[in-house]
Short mmCIF file of C-alpha atoms in Angstrom, two decimals:
data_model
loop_
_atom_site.label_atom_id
_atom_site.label_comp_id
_atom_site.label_asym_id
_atom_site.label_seq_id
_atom_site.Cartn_x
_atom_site.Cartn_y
_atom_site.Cartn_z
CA UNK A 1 0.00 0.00 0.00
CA UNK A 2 1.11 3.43 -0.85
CA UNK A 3 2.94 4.56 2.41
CA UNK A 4 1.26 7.36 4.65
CA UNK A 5 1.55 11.12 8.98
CA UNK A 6 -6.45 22.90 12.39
CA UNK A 7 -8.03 23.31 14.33
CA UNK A 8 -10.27 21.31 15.91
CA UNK A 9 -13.31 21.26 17.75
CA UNK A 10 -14.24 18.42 20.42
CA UNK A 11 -13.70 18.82 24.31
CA UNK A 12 -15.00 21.83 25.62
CA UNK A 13 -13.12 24.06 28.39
CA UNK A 14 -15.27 25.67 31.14
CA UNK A 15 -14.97 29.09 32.11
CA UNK A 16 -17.29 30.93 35.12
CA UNK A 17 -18.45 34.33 34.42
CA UNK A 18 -20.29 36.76 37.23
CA UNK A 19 -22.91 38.39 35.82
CA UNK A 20 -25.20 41.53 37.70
CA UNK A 21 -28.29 39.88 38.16
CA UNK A 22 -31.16 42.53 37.70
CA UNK A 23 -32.67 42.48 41.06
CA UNK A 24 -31.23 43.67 43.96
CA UNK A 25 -27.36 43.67 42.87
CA UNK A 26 -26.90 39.56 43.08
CA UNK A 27 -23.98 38.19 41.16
CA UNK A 28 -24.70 35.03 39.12
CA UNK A 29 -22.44 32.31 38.00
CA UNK A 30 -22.92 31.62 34.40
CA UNK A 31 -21.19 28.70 33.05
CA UNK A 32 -19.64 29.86 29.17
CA UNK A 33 -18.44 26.62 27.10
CA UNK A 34 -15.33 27.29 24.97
CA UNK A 35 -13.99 25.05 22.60
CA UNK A 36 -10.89 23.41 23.27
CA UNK A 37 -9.98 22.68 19.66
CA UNK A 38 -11.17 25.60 16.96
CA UNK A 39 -12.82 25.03 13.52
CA UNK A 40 -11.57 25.47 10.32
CA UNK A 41 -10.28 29.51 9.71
CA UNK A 42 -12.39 30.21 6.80
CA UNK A 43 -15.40 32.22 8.08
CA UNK A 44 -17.82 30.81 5.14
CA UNK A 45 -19.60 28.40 6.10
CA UNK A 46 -20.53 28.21 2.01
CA UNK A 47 -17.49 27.30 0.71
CA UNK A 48 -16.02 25.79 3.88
CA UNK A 49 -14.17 22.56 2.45
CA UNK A 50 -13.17 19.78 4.13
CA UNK A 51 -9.54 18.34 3.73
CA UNK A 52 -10.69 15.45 1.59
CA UNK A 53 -12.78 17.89 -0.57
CA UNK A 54 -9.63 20.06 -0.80
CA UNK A 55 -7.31 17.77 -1.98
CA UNK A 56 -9.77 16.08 -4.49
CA UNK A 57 -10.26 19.57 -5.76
CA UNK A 58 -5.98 19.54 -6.27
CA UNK A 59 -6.27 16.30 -8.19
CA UNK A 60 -9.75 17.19 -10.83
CA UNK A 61 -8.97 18.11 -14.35
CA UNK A 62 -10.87 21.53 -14.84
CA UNK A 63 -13.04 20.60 -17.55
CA UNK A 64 -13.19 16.44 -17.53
CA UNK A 65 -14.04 16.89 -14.17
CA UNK A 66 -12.54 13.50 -13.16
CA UNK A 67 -9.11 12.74 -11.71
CA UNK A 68 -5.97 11.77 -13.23
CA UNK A 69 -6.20 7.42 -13.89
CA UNK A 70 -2.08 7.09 -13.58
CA UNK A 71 -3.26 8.44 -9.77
CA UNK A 72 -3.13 5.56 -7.86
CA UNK A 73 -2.22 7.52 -4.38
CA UNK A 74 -5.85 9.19 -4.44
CA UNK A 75 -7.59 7.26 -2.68
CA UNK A 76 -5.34 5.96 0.34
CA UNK A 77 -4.38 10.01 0.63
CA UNK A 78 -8.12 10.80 1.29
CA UNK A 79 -8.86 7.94 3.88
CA UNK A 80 -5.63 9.44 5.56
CA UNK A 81 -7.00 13.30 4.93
CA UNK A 82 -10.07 11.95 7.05
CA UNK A 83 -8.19 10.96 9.97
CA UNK A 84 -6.58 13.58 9.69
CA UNK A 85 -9.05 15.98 9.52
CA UNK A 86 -10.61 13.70 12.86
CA UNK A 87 -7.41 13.84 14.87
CA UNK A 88 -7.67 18.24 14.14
CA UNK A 89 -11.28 18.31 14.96
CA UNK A 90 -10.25 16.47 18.81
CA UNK A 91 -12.81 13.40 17.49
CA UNK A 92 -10.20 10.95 17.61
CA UNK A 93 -6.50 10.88 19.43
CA UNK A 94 -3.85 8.30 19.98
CA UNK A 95 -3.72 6.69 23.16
CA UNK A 96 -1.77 7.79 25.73
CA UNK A 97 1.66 6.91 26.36
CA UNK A 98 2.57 4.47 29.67
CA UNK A 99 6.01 3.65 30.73
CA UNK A 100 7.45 1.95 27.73
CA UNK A 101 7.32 4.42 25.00
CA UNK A 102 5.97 3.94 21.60
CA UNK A 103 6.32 5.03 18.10
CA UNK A 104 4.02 7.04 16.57
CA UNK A 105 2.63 4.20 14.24
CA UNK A 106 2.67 1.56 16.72
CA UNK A 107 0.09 3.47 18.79
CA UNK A 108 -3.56 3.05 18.69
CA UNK A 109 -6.24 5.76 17.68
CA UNK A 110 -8.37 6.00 19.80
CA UNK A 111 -12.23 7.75 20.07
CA UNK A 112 -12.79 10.85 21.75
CA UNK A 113 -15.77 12.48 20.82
CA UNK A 114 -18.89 11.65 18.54
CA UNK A 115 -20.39 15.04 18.10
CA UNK A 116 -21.66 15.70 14.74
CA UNK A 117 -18.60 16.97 12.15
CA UNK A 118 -21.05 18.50 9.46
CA UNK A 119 -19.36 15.69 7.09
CA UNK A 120 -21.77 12.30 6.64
CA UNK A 121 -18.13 10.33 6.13
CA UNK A 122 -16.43 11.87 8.84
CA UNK A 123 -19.03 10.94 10.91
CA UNK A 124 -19.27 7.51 9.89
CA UNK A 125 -15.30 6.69 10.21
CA UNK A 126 -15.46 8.39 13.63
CA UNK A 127 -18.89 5.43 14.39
CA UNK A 128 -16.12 2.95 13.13
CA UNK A 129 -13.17 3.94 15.57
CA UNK A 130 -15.58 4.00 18.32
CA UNK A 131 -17.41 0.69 17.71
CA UNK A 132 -13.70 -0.96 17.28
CA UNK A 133 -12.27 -2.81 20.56
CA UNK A 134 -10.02 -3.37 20.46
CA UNK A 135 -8.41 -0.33 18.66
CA UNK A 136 -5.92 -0.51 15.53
CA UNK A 137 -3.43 2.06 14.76
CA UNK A 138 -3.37 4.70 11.66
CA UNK A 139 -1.87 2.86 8.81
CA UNK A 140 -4.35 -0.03 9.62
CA UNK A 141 -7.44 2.43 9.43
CA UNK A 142 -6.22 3.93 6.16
CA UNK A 143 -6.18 0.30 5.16
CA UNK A 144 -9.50 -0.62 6.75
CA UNK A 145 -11.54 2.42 5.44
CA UNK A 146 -9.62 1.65 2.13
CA UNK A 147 -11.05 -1.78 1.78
CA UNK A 148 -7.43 -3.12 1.71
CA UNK A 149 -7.57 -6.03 3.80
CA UNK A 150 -8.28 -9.71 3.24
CA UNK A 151 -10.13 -10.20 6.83
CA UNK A 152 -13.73 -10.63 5.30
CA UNK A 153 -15.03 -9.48 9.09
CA UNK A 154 -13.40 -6.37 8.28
CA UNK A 155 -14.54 -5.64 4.56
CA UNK A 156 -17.41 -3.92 6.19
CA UNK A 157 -15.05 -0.65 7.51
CA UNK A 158 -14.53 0.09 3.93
CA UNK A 159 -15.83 3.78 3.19
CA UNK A 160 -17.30 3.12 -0.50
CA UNK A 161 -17.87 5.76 -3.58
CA UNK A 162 -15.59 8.54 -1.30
CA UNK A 163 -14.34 10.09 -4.40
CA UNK A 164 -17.92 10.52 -6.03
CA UNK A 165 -19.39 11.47 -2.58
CA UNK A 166 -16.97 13.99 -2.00
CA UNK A 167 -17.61 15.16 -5.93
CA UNK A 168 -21.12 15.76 -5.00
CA UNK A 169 -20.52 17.55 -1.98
CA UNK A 170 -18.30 20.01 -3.79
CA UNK A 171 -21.43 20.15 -6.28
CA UNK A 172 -24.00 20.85 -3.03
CA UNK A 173 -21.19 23.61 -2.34
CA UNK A 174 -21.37 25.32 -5.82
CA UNK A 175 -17.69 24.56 -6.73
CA UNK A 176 -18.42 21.65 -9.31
CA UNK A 177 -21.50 20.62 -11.41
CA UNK A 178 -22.40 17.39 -12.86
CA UNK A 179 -22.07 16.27 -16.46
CA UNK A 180 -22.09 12.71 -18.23
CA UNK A 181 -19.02 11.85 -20.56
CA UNK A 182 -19.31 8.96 -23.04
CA UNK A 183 -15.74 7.05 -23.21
CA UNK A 184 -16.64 4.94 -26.46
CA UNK A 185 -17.39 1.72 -24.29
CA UNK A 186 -18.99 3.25 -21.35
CA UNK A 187 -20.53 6.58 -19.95
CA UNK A 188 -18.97 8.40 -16.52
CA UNK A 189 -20.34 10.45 -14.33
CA UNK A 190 -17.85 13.64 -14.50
CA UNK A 191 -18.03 16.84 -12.24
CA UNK A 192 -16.16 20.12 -14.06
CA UNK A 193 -15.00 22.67 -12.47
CA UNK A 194 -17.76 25.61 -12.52
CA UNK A 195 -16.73 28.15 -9.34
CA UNK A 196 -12.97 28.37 -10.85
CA UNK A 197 -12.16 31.39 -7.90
CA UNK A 198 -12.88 28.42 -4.71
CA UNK A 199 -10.11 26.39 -6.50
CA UNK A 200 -7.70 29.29 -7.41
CA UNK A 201 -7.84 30.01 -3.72
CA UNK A 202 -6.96 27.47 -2.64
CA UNK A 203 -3.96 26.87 -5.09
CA UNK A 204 -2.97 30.39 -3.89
CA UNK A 205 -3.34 29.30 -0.60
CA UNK A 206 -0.97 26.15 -0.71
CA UNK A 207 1.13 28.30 -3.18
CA UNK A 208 1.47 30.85 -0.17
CA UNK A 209 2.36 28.60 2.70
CA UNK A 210 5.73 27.67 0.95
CA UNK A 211 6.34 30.83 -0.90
CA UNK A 212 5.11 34.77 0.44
CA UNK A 213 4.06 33.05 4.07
CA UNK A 214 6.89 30.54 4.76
CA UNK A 215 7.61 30.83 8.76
CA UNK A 216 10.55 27.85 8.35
CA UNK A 217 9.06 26.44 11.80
CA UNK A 218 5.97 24.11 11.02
CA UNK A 219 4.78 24.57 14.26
CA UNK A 220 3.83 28.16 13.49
CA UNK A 221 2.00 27.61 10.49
CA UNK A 222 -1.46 26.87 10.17
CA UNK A 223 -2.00 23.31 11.28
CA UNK A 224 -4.49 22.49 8.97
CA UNK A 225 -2.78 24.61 5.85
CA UNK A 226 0.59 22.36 6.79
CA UNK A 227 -1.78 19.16 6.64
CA UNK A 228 -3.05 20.06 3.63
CA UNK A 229 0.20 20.25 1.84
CA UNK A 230 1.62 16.76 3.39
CA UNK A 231 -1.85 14.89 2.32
CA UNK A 232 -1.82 16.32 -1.07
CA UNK A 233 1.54 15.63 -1.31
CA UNK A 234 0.79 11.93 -0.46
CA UNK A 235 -1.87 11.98 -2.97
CA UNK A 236 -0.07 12.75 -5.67
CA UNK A 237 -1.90 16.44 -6.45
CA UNK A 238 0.55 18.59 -5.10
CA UNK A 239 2.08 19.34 -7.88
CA UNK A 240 -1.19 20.62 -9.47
CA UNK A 241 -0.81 23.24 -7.00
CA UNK A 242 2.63 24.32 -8.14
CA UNK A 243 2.19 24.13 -12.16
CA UNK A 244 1.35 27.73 -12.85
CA UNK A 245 4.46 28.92 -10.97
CA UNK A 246 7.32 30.37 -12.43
CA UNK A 247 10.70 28.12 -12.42
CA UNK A 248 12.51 30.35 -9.71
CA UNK A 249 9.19 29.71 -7.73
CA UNK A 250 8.53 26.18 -8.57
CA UNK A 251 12.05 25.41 -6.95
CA UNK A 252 11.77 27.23 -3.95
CA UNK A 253 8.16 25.52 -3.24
CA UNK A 254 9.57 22.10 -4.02
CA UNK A 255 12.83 23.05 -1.45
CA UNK A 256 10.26 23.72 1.37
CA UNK A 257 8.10 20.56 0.88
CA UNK A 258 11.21 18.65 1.32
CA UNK A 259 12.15 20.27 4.08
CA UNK A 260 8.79 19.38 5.36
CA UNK A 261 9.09 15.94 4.38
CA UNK A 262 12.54 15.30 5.50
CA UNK A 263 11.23 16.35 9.30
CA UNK A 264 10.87 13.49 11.57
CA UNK A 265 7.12 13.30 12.92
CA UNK A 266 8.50 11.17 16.56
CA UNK A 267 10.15 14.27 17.23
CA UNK A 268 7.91 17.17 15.66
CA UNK A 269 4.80 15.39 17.87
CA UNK A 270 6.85 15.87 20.92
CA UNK A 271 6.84 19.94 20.53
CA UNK A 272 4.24 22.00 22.68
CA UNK A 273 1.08 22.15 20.88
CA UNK A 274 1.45 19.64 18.46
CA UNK A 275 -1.22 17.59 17.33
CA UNK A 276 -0.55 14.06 17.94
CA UNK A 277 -2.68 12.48 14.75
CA UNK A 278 -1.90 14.40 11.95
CA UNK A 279 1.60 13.80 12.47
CA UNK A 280 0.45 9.95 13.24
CA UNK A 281 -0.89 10.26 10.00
CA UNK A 282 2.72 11.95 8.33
CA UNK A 283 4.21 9.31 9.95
CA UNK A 284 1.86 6.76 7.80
CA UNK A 285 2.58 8.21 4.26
CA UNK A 286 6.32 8.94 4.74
CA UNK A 287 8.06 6.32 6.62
#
């Protein structure tokens, strides 16, 4: 199998405010709920995309509306964006660590919390870490939700149609429409591009991280901006990102991804504030 490693929202804080009541002076304790991991920075709930819908956006052809078929990295790259994606939104972590340390892919994922994602597959791959005991680590749940496994009991983790589901979410969002193609022996479903500003934003957006906004220190970019890039890297659409630039450009972006590639995830976990599955999941697609 083709090797695999935001904000958040889960656990809640809780914070006591006074408040004046209105009668006679009396201070009231008010109990204010704050999220312990934060949603996804774009504001829009419209065009708010997911990291699997992001990265399948990277890898469609503009007008055939269908992905690359020499892409054979596709479709482990988005079972590992939903992890991912999971481990940012505090649904899922790795266990904890007891006195004999582990590696990062030798430890299990685990399930934290099962409140609603606003994604139907999300949702269902965070039903299947919960209902699993016991639990299996990253590279087997890319493998699981994959359908790559010959343990018929376990055929039935396999997330099914996730490029065509995600194709029709984009479609809900107003970034693709639908079309049908006929391909001399057969006819395909295809989804062209039809909002081409949500994808050139996101191009600019990857473009930035490693050109105009490079910090050099992962840990203080965005952590779902730096996921992006190693998932899309692992799904072989990166470079779609990258095309339009000029050569001077093209080989400074390429220098940075290496230098994010060539980091070592058992250490970069280990910093303060680092989330513990998405570099599980680097881990996965670059050992």
């Amino acid at each position: 199998m083709t090797s695999l490693q935001q904000r958040s929202s889960g656990l809640v804080q809780r914070r006591t405010d006074a408040s004046r009541g209105a009668e006679g002076g009396r201070e009231i304790e008010r109990e204010v709920i704050e999220p312990e991991f934060e949603e996804d920075s774009d504001s829009s709930k419209d065009t708010r995309l997911t990291l699997m819908e992001e990265v399948l956006l990277l890898g469609l052809k503009d007008r055939e509306g269908y992905t690359s078929f020499w892409n054979d990295c596709i479709s482990s790259g988005l079972r590992g964006c939903m992890i991912m994606e999971l481990g940012l939104k505090g649904r899922v972590e790795l266990e904890k660590i007891g006195m004999r340390r582990k590696s990062l892919l030798n430890r299990k994922l685990v399930y934290r919390s099962d409140s609603p994602t606003g994604d139907v597959m999300l949702d269902e791959a965070v039903k299947h870490v919960k209902d699993t005991d016991p639990p299996e680590n990253i590279q087997t749940w890319v493998e699981l939700l994959s359908g790559e496994t010959w343990n018929p009991l376990k055929l039935h983790y396999q997330l099914r149609n996730v490029r065509e589901r995600l194709a029709k979410n984009l479609v809900e969002k107003g970034v693709l429409t639908t079309e049908k193609q006929n391909f001399l022996l057969f006819d395909m479903t295809t989804h062209p591009l039809v909002n081409s500003s949500s994808k050139q934003k996101l191009i600019k957006k990857v473009q930035d991280a490693v050109l105009s906004k490079w910090t050099n220190d992962p840990h203080r970019m965005d952590k779902r901006l730096l996921g992006l890039i190693y998932m899309a890297h692992a799904s072989d659409v990166l470079e779609n990102a990258f095309a339009p630039l000029s050569d001077d450009d093209y080989e400074v972006a390429m220098k940075r991804v290496r230098e994010l590639l060539d980091l070592d995830p058992e250490q970069e976990c280990m910093k303060p504030n680092a989330n513990e599955v998405m570099w599980g999941t680097v881990a996965a697609f670059i050992k």
